[in-house]
XYZ file of C-alpha atoms in Angstrom:
556
model
C -41.341 70.047 51.529
C -41.562 66.653 54.297
C -39.270 67.150 57.395
C -37.203 63.656 56.326
C -37.156 62.673 60.213
C -41.145 62.805 59.911
C -41.676 59.438 59.796
C -45.276 60.082 59.783
C -45.616 62.856 58.222
C -43.423 59.918 55.213
C -46.389 57.512 55.666
C -49.272 59.904 54.778
C -47.490 60.300 51.387
C -46.697 56.965 50.782
C -50.430 56.220 51.626
C -51.239 59.265 49.156
C -49.121 58.160 46.333
C -51.160 54.382 46.496
C -54.569 55.824 45.901
C -53.217 58.715 43.507
C -51.124 56.303 41.284
C -54.634 53.589 39.777
C -55.841 57.690 38.689
C -53.243 57.880 36.386
C -52.603 54.554 35.284
C -54.869 51.814 34.303
C -54.858 48.897 36.626
C -55.411 45.248 37.048
C -57.219 44.444 40.084
C -54.566 42.319 42.400
C -56.260 40.261 46.166
C -53.716 38.419 48.026
C -53.551 34.779 47.841
C -52.486 33.535 51.654
C -49.051 32.107 51.331
C -50.373 29.066 53.483
C -52.951 28.468 50.962
C -52.915 24.937 48.679
C -52.821 26.879 45.371
C -48.908 27.212 46.043
C -48.542 23.549 46.779
C -49.805 23.218 42.624
C -48.814 25.693 40.827
C -44.950 24.443 42.577
C -46.169 20.915 41.258
C -46.615 22.299 37.428
C -43.297 24.167 37.960
C -41.815 20.435 38.545
C -43.656 19.404 35.631
C -41.633 21.727 32.952
C -44.747 23.633 31.943
C -44.510 27.340 32.980
C -41.690 29.056 30.723
C -40.353 30.764 33.684
C -39.647 29.719 37.477
C -41.906 30.534 40.154
C -41.262 33.755 42.384
C -39.587 32.729 45.512
C -40.947 35.967 47.102
C -45.031 35.488 48.057
C -47.199 36.279 48.585
C -48.659 36.044 45.112
C -51.518 38.248 43.416
C -55.240 36.873 42.731
C -54.587 38.533 38.985
C -50.898 36.494 39.799
C -51.880 33.287 40.022
C -54.792 33.410 38.063
C -52.458 33.928 34.748
C -50.669 31.290 36.221
C -53.174 28.618 35.747
C -54.786 30.099 32.920
C -51.526 29.319 31.055
C -51.775 25.830 31.639
C -54.795 25.661 29.267
C -52.106 25.662 26.784
C -50.959 22.188 28.398
C -53.888 20.508 29.662
C -52.822 17.023 27.883
C -50.292 17.481 30.157
C -52.018 17.083 33.030
C -54.032 14.469 34.916
C -57.668 13.365 36.116
C -57.118 14.863 39.228
C -54.489 18.312 38.418
C -57.594 19.133 35.773
C -60.162 19.363 39.018
C -57.268 20.992 41.019
C -56.947 23.316 37.833
C -60.073 24.563 37.065
C -61.169 24.659 40.898
C -58.054 27.120 41.413
C -59.124 29.452 38.731
C -62.726 29.291 39.512
C -62.265 30.478 43.222
C -59.669 33.302 42.494
C -60.620 35.101 39.412
C -62.800 37.993 40.648
C -65.416 38.332 38.460
C -67.951 41.363 38.436
C -70.983 42.297 37.677
C -69.987 43.591 33.573
C -67.659 40.365 32.757
C -69.934 37.815 34.789
C -73.368 37.731 33.422
C -73.608 41.187 31.106
C -75.985 43.020 33.468
C -73.822 44.632 34.739
C -75.357 43.863 38.316
C -75.807 41.258 40.973
C -78.459 40.983 44.394
C -77.075 38.933 47.103
C -76.535 35.634 46.489
C -75.667 32.743 48.621
C -72.856 30.127 47.198
C -73.578 31.494 43.752
C -69.858 30.744 42.173
C -70.204 27.900 44.744
C -66.801 29.141 46.261
C -68.186 31.999 48.639
C -70.759 31.790 51.107
C -72.423 35.445 49.970
C -71.725 37.569 47.015
C -71.975 40.663 45.706
C -71.601 41.660 42.255
C -72.280 45.510 40.525
C -70.625 47.375 37.214
C -67.079 46.881 37.648
C -67.192 45.694 40.920
C -67.812 42.421 43.658
C -67.439 42.293 47.312
C -67.373 38.315 48.698
C -68.004 37.706 52.208
C -66.892 34.174 54.049
C -67.266 33.637 57.923
C -63.845 31.976 59.764
C -63.799 29.086 62.035
C -61.490 26.480 63.542
C -62.054 24.782 66.510
C -58.547 22.123 67.903
C -58.298 20.016 70.523
C -54.644 18.884 71.089
C -53.904 15.850 73.901
C -50.181 15.548 74.831
C -48.863 12.779 76.602
C -45.573 14.842 78.115
C -44.352 11.497 80.165
C -45.070 8.516 81.591
C -47.296 9.720 84.568
C -48.194 12.785 83.253
C -50.479 14.325 80.945
C -51.931 17.222 79.425
C -54.592 19.274 77.192
C -55.928 22.379 75.386
C -58.381 23.777 73.289
C -58.035 26.362 70.721
C -61.186 27.808 69.427
C -61.425 31.170 66.790
C -64.115 32.964 64.874
C -64.571 35.659 62.798
C -65.117 36.708 58.889
C -62.830 37.234 55.468
C -64.010 39.696 53.028
C -62.125 40.411 49.899
C -63.156 42.114 46.181
C -62.630 44.889 43.277
C -63.261 47.775 42.745
C -62.462 48.902 39.186
C -58.255 49.682 40.208
C -58.539 48.606 43.500
C -58.222 44.993 44.926
C -58.881 45.175 48.684
C -59.460 42.168 51.420
C -59.664 42.492 54.681
C -60.092 39.223 57.982
C -60.400 39.615 61.519
C -59.934 36.887 64.279
C -61.358 36.463 67.597
C -59.371 33.682 69.239
C -59.207 31.905 72.666
C -57.031 29.173 74.212
C -58.230 27.208 77.405
C -56.567 24.455 79.694
C -52.641 23.591 79.686
C -51.632 27.194 77.790
C -47.334 26.577 78.875
C -48.745 23.924 75.523
C -49.422 26.996 73.237
C -46.381 26.809 70.712
C -44.848 31.026 71.016
C -44.830 30.710 67.199
C -48.149 29.540 66.656
C -49.405 32.308 69.171
C -47.673 35.315 68.787
C -49.614 36.892 71.127
C -48.359 34.415 74.168
C -47.028 36.999 76.537
C -48.404 37.964 79.934
C -51.319 35.281 80.109
C -52.758 33.272 82.417
C -51.826 29.545 83.267
C -55.339 28.617 82.394
C -55.861 29.865 78.700
C -55.235 33.749 77.197
C -57.304 35.316 74.325
C -56.166 37.024 71.258
C -57.441 38.714 67.796
C -56.321 39.112 64.632
C -57.088 40.791 61.773
C -55.051 41.673 58.411
C -56.391 44.592 56.449
C -55.250 45.557 53.397
C -55.403 47.343 49.260
C -53.732 46.503 46.140
C -53.945 47.145 42.645
C -51.392 45.991 39.606
C -50.276 47.936 36.466
C -47.887 46.234 33.724
C -44.734 45.290 35.136
C -45.903 46.355 39.000
C -48.056 44.990 42.109
C -48.432 47.334 44.943
C -49.761 46.479 48.022
C -50.228 48.672 51.714
C -51.922 46.684 54.626
C -51.583 44.101 57.223
C -50.289 41.011 55.957
C -47.413 37.694 56.303
C -44.415 37.587 53.327
C -42.310 34.315 53.244
C -39.189 34.321 51.107
C -37.957 31.678 49.508
C -38.239 28.154 48.462
C -37.395 25.953 51.693
C -40.731 24.099 52.586
C -40.364 23.988 56.394
C -37.812 26.905 57.420
C -37.152 30.603 55.306
C -34.013 31.937 56.364
C -34.951 35.511 55.375
C -38.281 35.791 55.871
C -40.851 33.206 57.011
C -44.831 33.477 57.545
C -45.131 31.587 60.669
C -45.108 35.335 63.220
C -48.197 36.739 62.787
C -48.583 39.591 60.480
C -47.578 43.339 60.081
C -48.091 46.739 58.789
C -46.197 47.144 55.087
C -45.922 48.763 51.699
C -45.160 46.119 49.172
C -44.102 46.217 45.607
C -42.955 44.085 42.840
C -41.661 44.836 39.969
C -40.527 42.885 36.396
C -38.910 43.216 33.531
C -38.314 40.151 31.125
C -36.425 38.010 33.287
C -36.013 39.994 36.393
C -38.190 40.472 39.292
C -37.185 43.428 42.130
C -39.989 42.730 45.045
C -39.688 45.782 47.789
C -41.109 45.737 50.783
C -40.973 48.379 54.268
C -42.441 47.438 57.426
C -43.741 48.014 60.677
C -42.322 45.745 63.652
C -43.344 44.961 67.266
C -40.857 44.228 70.220
C -41.617 42.174 72.406
C -40.797 42.703 74.707
C -40.986 46.429 74.384
C -38.281 48.476 74.482
C -39.610 51.602 76.652
C -37.451 54.566 75.877
C -40.302 57.023 78.506
C -42.811 56.899 81.018
C -45.763 60.243 81.583
C -48.196 60.042 84.435
C -51.745 61.468 84.362
C -53.025 63.581 87.046
C -54.926 59.991 88.125
C -51.596 58.625 89.016
C -51.823 56.328 85.695
C -47.777 55.660 84.392
C -48.473 55.541 80.987
C -44.746 53.479 78.811
C -43.685 55.131 75.452
C -42.405 52.477 73.556
C -39.648 52.383 71.070
C -40.957 52.165 67.427
C -38.908 48.973 65.012
C -39.151 49.098 61.508
C -38.217 46.377 58.474
C -36.496 47.172 55.012
C -36.018 44.136 53.162
C -35.685 43.865 49.436
C -35.086 40.385 46.947
C -33.513 41.189 43.275
C -34.722 37.540 41.340
C -33.008 36.328 37.590
C -34.615 33.378 35.854
C -31.919 32.494 33.730
C -33.772 29.829 32.067
C -37.190 27.982 32.238
C -35.164 25.576 34.836
C -32.776 27.380 36.902
C -33.413 31.003 38.799
C -30.874 33.030 41.114
C -31.416 35.508 43.313
C -30.335 37.795 46.368
C -31.877 39.461 49.225
C -31.311 41.136 52.069
C -32.590 43.355 54.905
C -32.202 45.672 57.659
C -34.362 45.996 61.002
C -34.081 49.156 62.908
C -35.451 50.953 65.642
C -35.597 53.143 68.534
C -35.226 55.710 65.158
C -37.652 57.013 63.201
C -39.039 55.962 59.803
C -34.891 55.783 57.984
C -35.357 57.239 54.555
C -32.186 56.195 53.355
C -33.828 51.885 53.764
C -37.052 53.312 51.342
C -34.984 53.584 47.875
C -35.584 50.822 46.299
C -32.683 50.502 44.447
C -30.484 50.998 47.180
C -28.037 48.068 48.232
C -29.477 48.010 51.734
C -26.117 47.364 53.708
C -24.302 50.286 52.005
C -27.555 52.565 53.843
C -27.043 50.494 57.031
C -22.670 51.759 56.783
C -23.990 55.616 55.713
C -26.007 55.535 58.649
C -22.939 54.611 61.243
C -23.798 50.456 61.485
C -25.915 51.054 64.029
C -28.627 48.352 62.431
C -29.615 44.906 61.923
C -28.217 44.074 58.157
C -28.347 40.842 56.699
C -28.361 39.106 53.180
C -27.719 36.080 51.391
C -27.732 34.219 47.724
C -31.011 31.539 46.889
C -31.300 29.615 43.416
C -33.811 26.976 42.313
C -32.969 24.448 39.386
C -35.059 22.048 38.096
C -32.447 19.200 36.572
C -35.918 16.363 35.710
C -38.858 16.403 35.682
C -40.828 16.306 38.569
C -37.519 17.209 40.489
C -36.816 20.958 42.643
C -34.261 21.579 44.277
C -33.033 24.785 46.168
C -29.803 26.735 48.416
C -29.788 29.006 50.507
C -26.631 31.288 52.144
C -27.726 33.644 54.697
C -25.049 36.123 55.658
C -26.071 37.162 59.566
C -22.089 39.183 59.442
C -18.951 37.847 58.135
C -15.018 38.503 59.246
C -13.590 36.673 55.983
C -9.890 37.071 57.467
C -11.834 34.190 60.358
C -13.487 32.323 58.397
C -12.887 28.848 59.310
C -11.869 29.727 62.799
C -15.240 29.528 64.810
C -15.438 32.842 65.099
C -18.505 34.672 67.092
C -18.696 37.332 64.287
C -19.193 34.871 61.651
C -23.150 34.580 61.258
C -23.861 32.372 58.389
C -27.365 30.490 57.699
C -27.591 27.140 55.124
C -30.165 25.691 53.295
C -30.713 22.964 51.235
C -33.702 21.382 49.689
C -35.301 18.873 47.069
C -38.732 18.619 45.792
C -39.418 15.397 43.711
C -43.092 14.903 42.612
C -44.590 11.279 41.518
C -41.887 9.654 42.927
C -41.254 5.743 41.314
C -43.968 6.443 39.211
C -46.591 7.130 42.583
C -49.655 9.397 41.548
C -50.015 12.380 42.921
C -47.735 12.040 45.356
C -44.827 14.762 47.039
C -42.269 14.063 48.538
C -39.542 16.703 50.073
C -36.279 16.803 51.854
C -34.745 19.665 53.610
C -32.471 20.671 55.702
C -31.800 24.271 57.843
C -28.423 24.735 59.733
C -27.577 28.838 61.526
C -25.097 29.295 63.178
C -24.717 30.733 66.306
C -25.752 34.455 67.105
C -26.870 34.497 63.163
C -30.369 36.940 63.575
C -28.967 38.303 67.318
C -27.792 42.096 67.514
C -25.933 44.225 70.012
C -29.176 46.657 70.411
C -32.485 44.429 71.670
C -34.736 46.876 69.387
C -32.590 44.853 66.387
C -33.325 41.708 66.967
C -34.609 39.961 63.574
C -38.119 39.517 65.463
C -41.343 40.601 65.597
C -43.545 39.854 68.300
C -41.361 37.335 69.918
C -40.593 35.431 66.900
C -37.801 35.093 64.723
C -39.164 36.607 60.929
C -36.519 34.026 59.579
C -36.119 30.581 60.079
C -37.929 29.396 63.484
C -35.008 26.465 64.711
C -33.278 30.042 65.895
C -29.431 30.367 66.105
C -27.006 27.599 67.009
C -29.569 25.194 65.914
C -29.462 22.522 63.157
C -33.191 20.887 61.085
C -33.505 17.502 59.186
C -37.171 17.138 58.234
C -38.325 14.652 55.716
C -42.482 14.262 54.456
C -44.271 12.235 52.000
C -47.905 13.941 51.058
C -50.130 12.198 48.624
C -53.293 13.474 47.499
C -55.543 10.891 47.881
C -58.561 12.606 45.878
C -59.488 16.036 45.110
C -60.845 16.729 49.256
C -58.517 14.062 50.520
C -54.590 14.536 51.486
C -52.213 12.319 53.831
C -48.890 13.005 54.962
C -46.249 11.594 56.742
C -43.135 13.419 58.022
C -40.585 13.162 60.332
C -38.139 15.874 61.593
C -34.609 15.311 63.371
C -33.696 18.626 65.241
C -30.672 19.819 67.413
C -30.458 22.915 69.324
C -27.361 24.276 71.734
C -29.065 26.233 74.373
C -27.317 28.585 76.487
C -27.227 26.785 80.144
C -28.865 27.674 82.926
C -25.652 29.199 84.426
C -25.866 31.852 82.110
C -22.598 31.158 79.735
C -23.548 32.904 76.117
C -23.131 29.666 73.294
C -25.355 32.072 70.588
C -28.165 29.943 71.659
C -31.085 32.739 71.392
C -31.460 35.198 69.144
C -32.356 37.985 72.414
C -29.045 37.790 73.590
C -25.947 39.165 71.348
C -22.366 38.305 71.586
C -20.792 40.336 74.761
C -17.847 41.614 76.354
C -16.946 38.206 78.432
C -18.020 35.704 76.089
C -16.015 33.466 74.151
C -14.383 35.198 71.055
C -14.597 32.047 69.357
C -17.674 29.550 69.296
C -18.636 25.808 68.184
C -21.850 24.991 66.889
C -24.786 23.251 69.334
C -22.101 24.211 71.983
C -23.942 24.358 75.418
C -26.684 22.276 76.803
C -26.629 20.316 73.104
C -30.395 19.249 73.165
C -32.375 16.738 70.207
C -35.413 15.967 69.121
C -36.770 13.374 67.062
C -40.155 13.509 66.044
C -42.219 10.945 63.663
C -45.378 11.876 62.679
C -48.516 11.489 60.524
C -51.604 13.209 59.705
C -55.037 13.875 57.346
C -57.143 15.958 55.800
C -60.273 16.230 54.670
C -62.244 18.652 52.320
C -66.112 18.238 53.475
C -67.411 21.437 50.795
C -65.395 24.150 49.878
C -62.554 25.625 52.657
C -64.276 23.151 54.839
C -61.877 21.068 56.616
C -62.044 18.044 59.085
C -58.071 17.484 60.044
C -56.428 15.278 62.347
C -52.638 13.974 63.327
C -50.830 12.054 65.503
C -46.428 12.469 66.503
C -44.047 10.976 69.061
C -40.762 13.121 69.673
C -38.338 12.025 71.575
C -35.771 14.083 72.631
C -32.522 13.599 74.388
C -30.995 17.048 76.465
C -26.817 16.723 77.165
C -26.469 19.816 79.590
C -22.924 21.453 79.523
C -22.509 21.317 83.392
C -22.291 17.343 82.925
C -25.523 15.255 82.900
C -28.177 13.960 80.289
C -32.410 14.207 80.515
C -34.237 12.373 78.335
C -38.099 12.116 77.526
C -41.284 11.187 75.521
C -43.751 13.087 74.549
C -46.926 12.516 71.943
C -49.274 14.619 71.088
C -52.482 13.777 68.765
C -55.013 16.828 67.265
C -58.174 16.826 65.462
C -59.462 20.322 64.636
C -62.384 21.426 62.241
C -61.387 24.564 59.766
C -63.520 26.933 57.967
C -61.515 29.518 55.447
C -58.228 28.205 57.268
C -56.044 30.034 54.754
């Protein structure tokens, strides 16, 4: 009998169940397609065209099996695709279909080969199994002009490998990189560089690894490993789960019955800075700290009302400084009710979203996030009404411009959203907000026009207007920091964008060329003008520019 309070025992039990299930069920293999892979853009284009029988799920990543299944459906609409779209569909289908020796060449085995399939550097096949591997490499140089008389530069390079494959009922993948940041390290954005804590000003190093095993059965796909998630249809921001923070270890299940799909997630997070719950000293006098554990539970239920309308409800709970909580493991449980049952100690959020295709080539989406709400104080600026809003539109081939995409999206996060009275429960992982990166007491409007010139060449011009009410240096809390909750002495009523009001206006241009499969050369340039109106009085203005050149191999 398992002890309900023994989190390690329950973890072992769940892992064991994942390994035993393939023995009980006949399965198809399933390997995650990372959320930033360009195939998602292509699938959205096909959805906007009306070529799928139902809207795409808003919980990424999808499995390779699921992506291939959807790409295969396009064969029935081949005449509706232009020449470039046909080449893209064929390329992605060839790249993501995992073939083994039995179904690939009929002889049940295959020697080690290089670029045999035109996609993977090295491949080995056998009866009912396949392994493929690729190098991972990135070299990036950034040039910053911080003011009229101040410049900065930063270089980033990373190298590693990725391996993926299938073994009968299993899919598996691993990706590992070792990265080095040199130059002016303060230029490193915390969202892009989650391991930035306690670094030297001249640079820092970090390594990352993602790995997982997975399998798929009719109506269900299961995954255990370390990976990222993106929930919601927001192109630039996601209110509940974004793929911008670094990956985290998780159990994830997706269950589908007709037009209904449920995704359930259990994850272990890292608190930064850590919460120390105890210390001990070794015989040599070395102090060892014991850090509090931190967990995430999340569900999303979506219903495809028709082929042009999807509605969803989602919820998430972050908790820590105690063991793995079984109340949150049940995939059918209403998490907010379970949080109340556990004495309201945790950080629970919920929300609603919809995606609508009103016209051919047009997708609209909307999202409402509820961190906390007091219905008796709505419209009063009460600090406890912690809400987030998002709306966006995507128009493909606007005004007859072939192979283009116009996106406009607005996100607003009210003061104190994502924060919690207990530091361990802040809605963050490794110092990055799990949801919208713009943070509380802010809004952001982004527009982008992208053009696929040819299969290997892409161009994009974009602009962004962002406002943020930051907590001033005086110590006044206006709800602008997800790590600082409302506390005694803070104002009961808040005003959106109160505090030091920061305004950022950016315009940028970027281009990318795929030299060979998944080997990219890219360049970008942007200019940002900013103003800060201090709560204590006064104003500061500045203009910053950024130029970047990079070479990336297998960046996904």
